[in-house]
Amino acid sequence: MQFRSGNELRESFLGFFEERGHRRFPSFSLVPEDPSIMFTIAGMVPFKPYFLGLKVPPVKRATTSQKCIRTNDIENVGRTARHHTFFEMLGNFSFGDYFKKEVIPWAWEFVTERVGLDPDRLTATIYRDDDEAFEIWHRVVGLPEDRIVRMGEEDNFWAVGPVGPCGPCSEIIYDQGPSFSCGKPDCKVGCSCDRYLEIWNLVFMQFNRDEAGNLVPLPKQNIDTGMGLERLASVVQGVRTDFDTDLFVPLIRQACAITGHTYGSNAKGDMAVRVISDHLRAISFMIADGILPSNEGRGYVLRRLLRRAVRWGRLLDIERPFLSSMLPTVIEVMGDHYREIPERQNAIRQVIDFEEAKFGKTLQQGTALIESELRRLADRGEKVLSGDVAFELYDTYGFPIELTEEICEDASFTLDRKGFELAMEDQRERARSSSKMTAASLSGNVYTELAKSIGQVAFVGYSETRSQSRVLAIIQNGDAVDELQAGDEAEAILDRTPFYAEKGGQVGDTGTLSSEIVKAKVLDTVSPVAELVVLRIRVEEGLLRKGDTVLAAVDEERRWDIRRHHTATHLLHEALIHVLGDHVRQAGSLVNPDALRFDFTHFSPVTREELARVEKIVNDQVLRNVPLETLETDLEKAKEMGAKALFSEKYGHRVRVVSVPGFSTELCGGTHCNSTGDIGLFRIVREEGIGSGLRRITAQAGRPAYLAQKADHEVVDRLKESLGIHETEHLPERVRSLLDELSAARREAADAKLGALLCRASDLAASARQVGNFSIVTGRFEGVGMDLLRQLADAVKNRLSGAVIVFASVEEGKVSLMAMGDETAVSNGFHAGRLIGSIAPLVGGSGGGRPNLAQAGGKLPQKAAEALDAVPNVVGKLFASRS
C-alpha cells in the first residue's frame, strides 16, 4: 500500500466522487443551522433538511470533507489512539438518487483500488435483516460470506431521532493485525480494541419511523456516508494512532520543542503534547468560524479546550503563553484546504493570546484557593480534599482537576477523585437532560408545508417598494385560513413581495396591503422557513381573502432609514479593520430605522482617538458618494473577490455581494443605499464592552444622526447662553473652571465640617466607658461620610489607651457603622470585624473588616441608637474575658 498524506487522501476521496457526478461542497461551518445541535458533529448535519424533506436539495449528489467538533469524550482525548475534539469526516451523499447497489461497490472500489487497502483484511458489517446489502457485498463485490457480519440495531441501524428518517447501515472494517488486538480469546469484529477498526460507515436511509415505531418505506431513498480522515490516514500510513499521522506529527514535534519533552519517553508527557495538538486544531477552527470564548454554549466549550491545552502545557513546566506560537504549524498542515485558517490567523492569534493570559491569572487564583483550603484542612488534621471543593474549582474557576490533584500530591494530600467524578457526572446528567437532541426544530409545520407547496417567494424589494401581488396563503394562530375581517391579526404570504424579511441583523419591513375591498397594515416581515417571506398584518378595513390581488407598499421613509444604517454598517466594519487591525470581525449586528448596533471582536476598549478616526473614515466614504455595486455569484468566487462573510450567517451556493468600490466587499442579502452619499451623515453614539473579547458600537446615520446632532447643538447653545459665552470653543474651559470652583467649595465645606467634628474629640474621649481593658466610645451623627468618621475616630483614639470606637452616621434612610480599635485594644484580643458583624444585624445590615478597622451598612437608621447601646455588652462578651 502506497503512503499517502492526509491532504492527498482528502483530495483523492473528493475527486473520486466528483468523477461519479457528485458536487464537491466546501466544508460547512462548525456552527450548524439546526439550533438543537451545538456543533456540526458529522458530515450529514448541513444536509439534514434535505434528508428530512424540509428543503429541496440544490443537487442530487454531494461530497464533502466536513470539519467537525465533538466533546462528549473530552477526557479521553490524548489517552486513546483515536479520540479527538476536532476531526474531518469524508462523506458522499445521495438525495433520492442512487442507493445501495451503487454506493457499496463504489466504497469497495475506493478503499481497495484508490487507497490500496488489502481486500483480504476487510470485513463488512450489515444490519441483521438487511439481505439486500448482504447480496450486494457477496454477489456484486465478491466478499466471502464469513466476512459479512450481521449486527443488531445498536451497531448497524441509524436514526435521526425517535421518529423520522432512518435506516440500516453497513460499516467497512479493517483488520490491523494481531499486534493491535486486546488479546482476549473472543476478540473479533465488534470488539472495542483497535484490531478491527471501523473506517467507513454507509447509511441507507430508506424508512420513516412513525410515532408507533413502525418502519414505513420512504418515497425517496437517501445515502449518507462518513469516514474519518484521521483514521483512514493512520491505516494508510501504517501507524498505530491518529496522532502518528502527518496530520498531527508536525504539531506534536513543535509541542515537544516548546515543552522540551521527548515523545515516547513517558506517558504523561506524551498525553500532554497530544492534547495540546488536538485542542489547538479545534481552537483554531472554532475561532475561524466566529466562535469566541464565553461562559456558556459554544464559547464555553472553546474556553474549556483552550484552558485544557494551557493546563497540559503547565504540567510540562511551560509557564509562558505558547499556544499561538503553534498556529503557523496548523496553517502549514491544514491551510491549503481550509483557507479560513490563514485568512483569519490574526483574529485566532489574538483570541488565543488574550484567553491564555487571562487563564494565567485564573491559575494563580485557583492555586491560592486550593492552598488556603489545604491549610485549613491541615489545621484540622485532615488530609483529603473533598471532591465537591475540587469540582467547584473546576466548574466555577475553570481550574483543571489534574492540576488540583498535582497540588494535593505535592502537599501530601489526597484528592477525593471519586467525589469529583460523582459531581462531574451529576453535571453531565443535567446537561444531557437539558440538551437532548430531537428533530423538533426541523419537524414539519404550517410554514414548512407551505414552503413545499408554494416554493420560493419572489423578492422584488431590491428595485421596487410597491408591487401588485397575489395572496397565496393566510395563517392565523398556526392554521391556514381563507379570509380575514377587520380587526383580525394574522400572517400573509404573497407570490411576489417588496417587503424585506428580517435577516442578517436587518429588521423586517413594514407598510400596507390595499385593494378596493381591503386596507391592512404590515406590522413586520419575517422568514420562519428559508425562501418563505411572511407578512405579519392587521386588517384595518374590509376583507382580505386568499387569492386576492393587493397593492403591497413598503413604508419607504422607514426603508430609507434602514438602508442608510445598513450601508453605514458595512463602512463601519471596514473602518474598524483599518483603525484597529484585521483581527476585527463582525460578531453580530442590528440594523433598524433609528440606529445601528455593531458587535465585533476586539480585546480592549476603543479609545476616543480611535473612534474619531473610525468616524472620519466612514464620513469620508460618504463624501465620496461612491455608487454601490451588487452582483450574484457562487460562494467560492465571492471569497476569491475578498468578500467578507459574516460568522452568524449561513450561505447557499449562490450569494449576493455588496461592494463599495475601492473600500469594502461583503456577502449580504440586505437592502442598501444606491450611493454612499445617500447616508448623509454618520456619527458614533457609544462604544462598550459586551463580553470577553467583544465590543459594541452604537451609531446613527442619515436623518436620526442629523436630529441627534441638532439636539446636541441645542443643548450646547443653551449652555453657552446660561454661562454667558458666545464662542463654542470657550465652553470646555468655562465648564472646567466652574468644576474647579465647585471642587474647591466642597473641600472647604468638608474641612469646616471636619473642624467642627474634631472639636468634639475631647468630649467624646471623656465620655469613654471602661469595659475590662477597653475604653469604649460611641457616637451617632447625621450625614457624615465614612472618611470623616475615620478621621474623627483617629482623633479620639489618640486620646485614649485600649480605645474601642464605634460611630454611626444616618443619611437618606440608611445607616453606616464604623468600628476602630487601637494597638493596645487589638493586642488584648479586640477584633473590629467581629464586633461590627455582631451589631450590624441590629440595623438590618451586615459588614466586616480587619481587627483594627471595620464598617457596615444597614437599612434601619431608626435602630442606630440601639446598635450603639449594645456595643459595651458585645465587647464584654466577645473580648473582655480575654484581656
PDB file of C-alpha atoms in Angstrom, residues 3 28 31 65 108 135 187 216 348 459 511-512 538 616 877:
ATOM      1  CA  PHE A   3       1.966   6.042   1.530  1.00  0.00           C
ATOM      2  CA  PHE A  28     -19.714  23.968   6.129  1.00  0.00           C
ATOM      3  CA  VAL A  31     -21.929  26.327  13.768  1.00  0.00           C
ATOM      4  CA  SER A  65     -14.718  16.808   3.751  1.00  0.00           C
ATOM      5  CA  TRP A 108     -15.165  -1.039  -2.111  1.00  0.00           C
ATOM      6  CA  GLU A 135     -26.360  -9.795  -1.581  1.00  0.00           C
ATOM      7  CA  CYS A 187     -11.525 -10.692  20.030  1.00  0.00           C
ATOM      8  CA  VAL A 216     -42.576   2.863   6.559  1.00  0.00           C
ATOM      9  CA  ILE A 348      -7.234  33.450  16.001  1.00  0.00           C
ATOM     10  CA  PHE A 459     -38.453  39.135  -3.541  1.00  0.00           C
ATOM     11  CA  GLY A 511     -46.101  49.055   5.197  1.00  0.00           C
ATOM     12  CA  THR A 512     -49.573  48.356   3.811  1.00  0.00           C
ATOM     13  CA  ARG A 538     -53.602  43.632  10.870  1.00  0.00           C
ATOM     14  CA  LYS A 616     -13.866  60.207   9.972  1.00  0.00           C
ATOM     15  CA  LYS A 877     -18.912  39.075  75.898  1.00  0.00           C
TER      16      LYS A 877
END
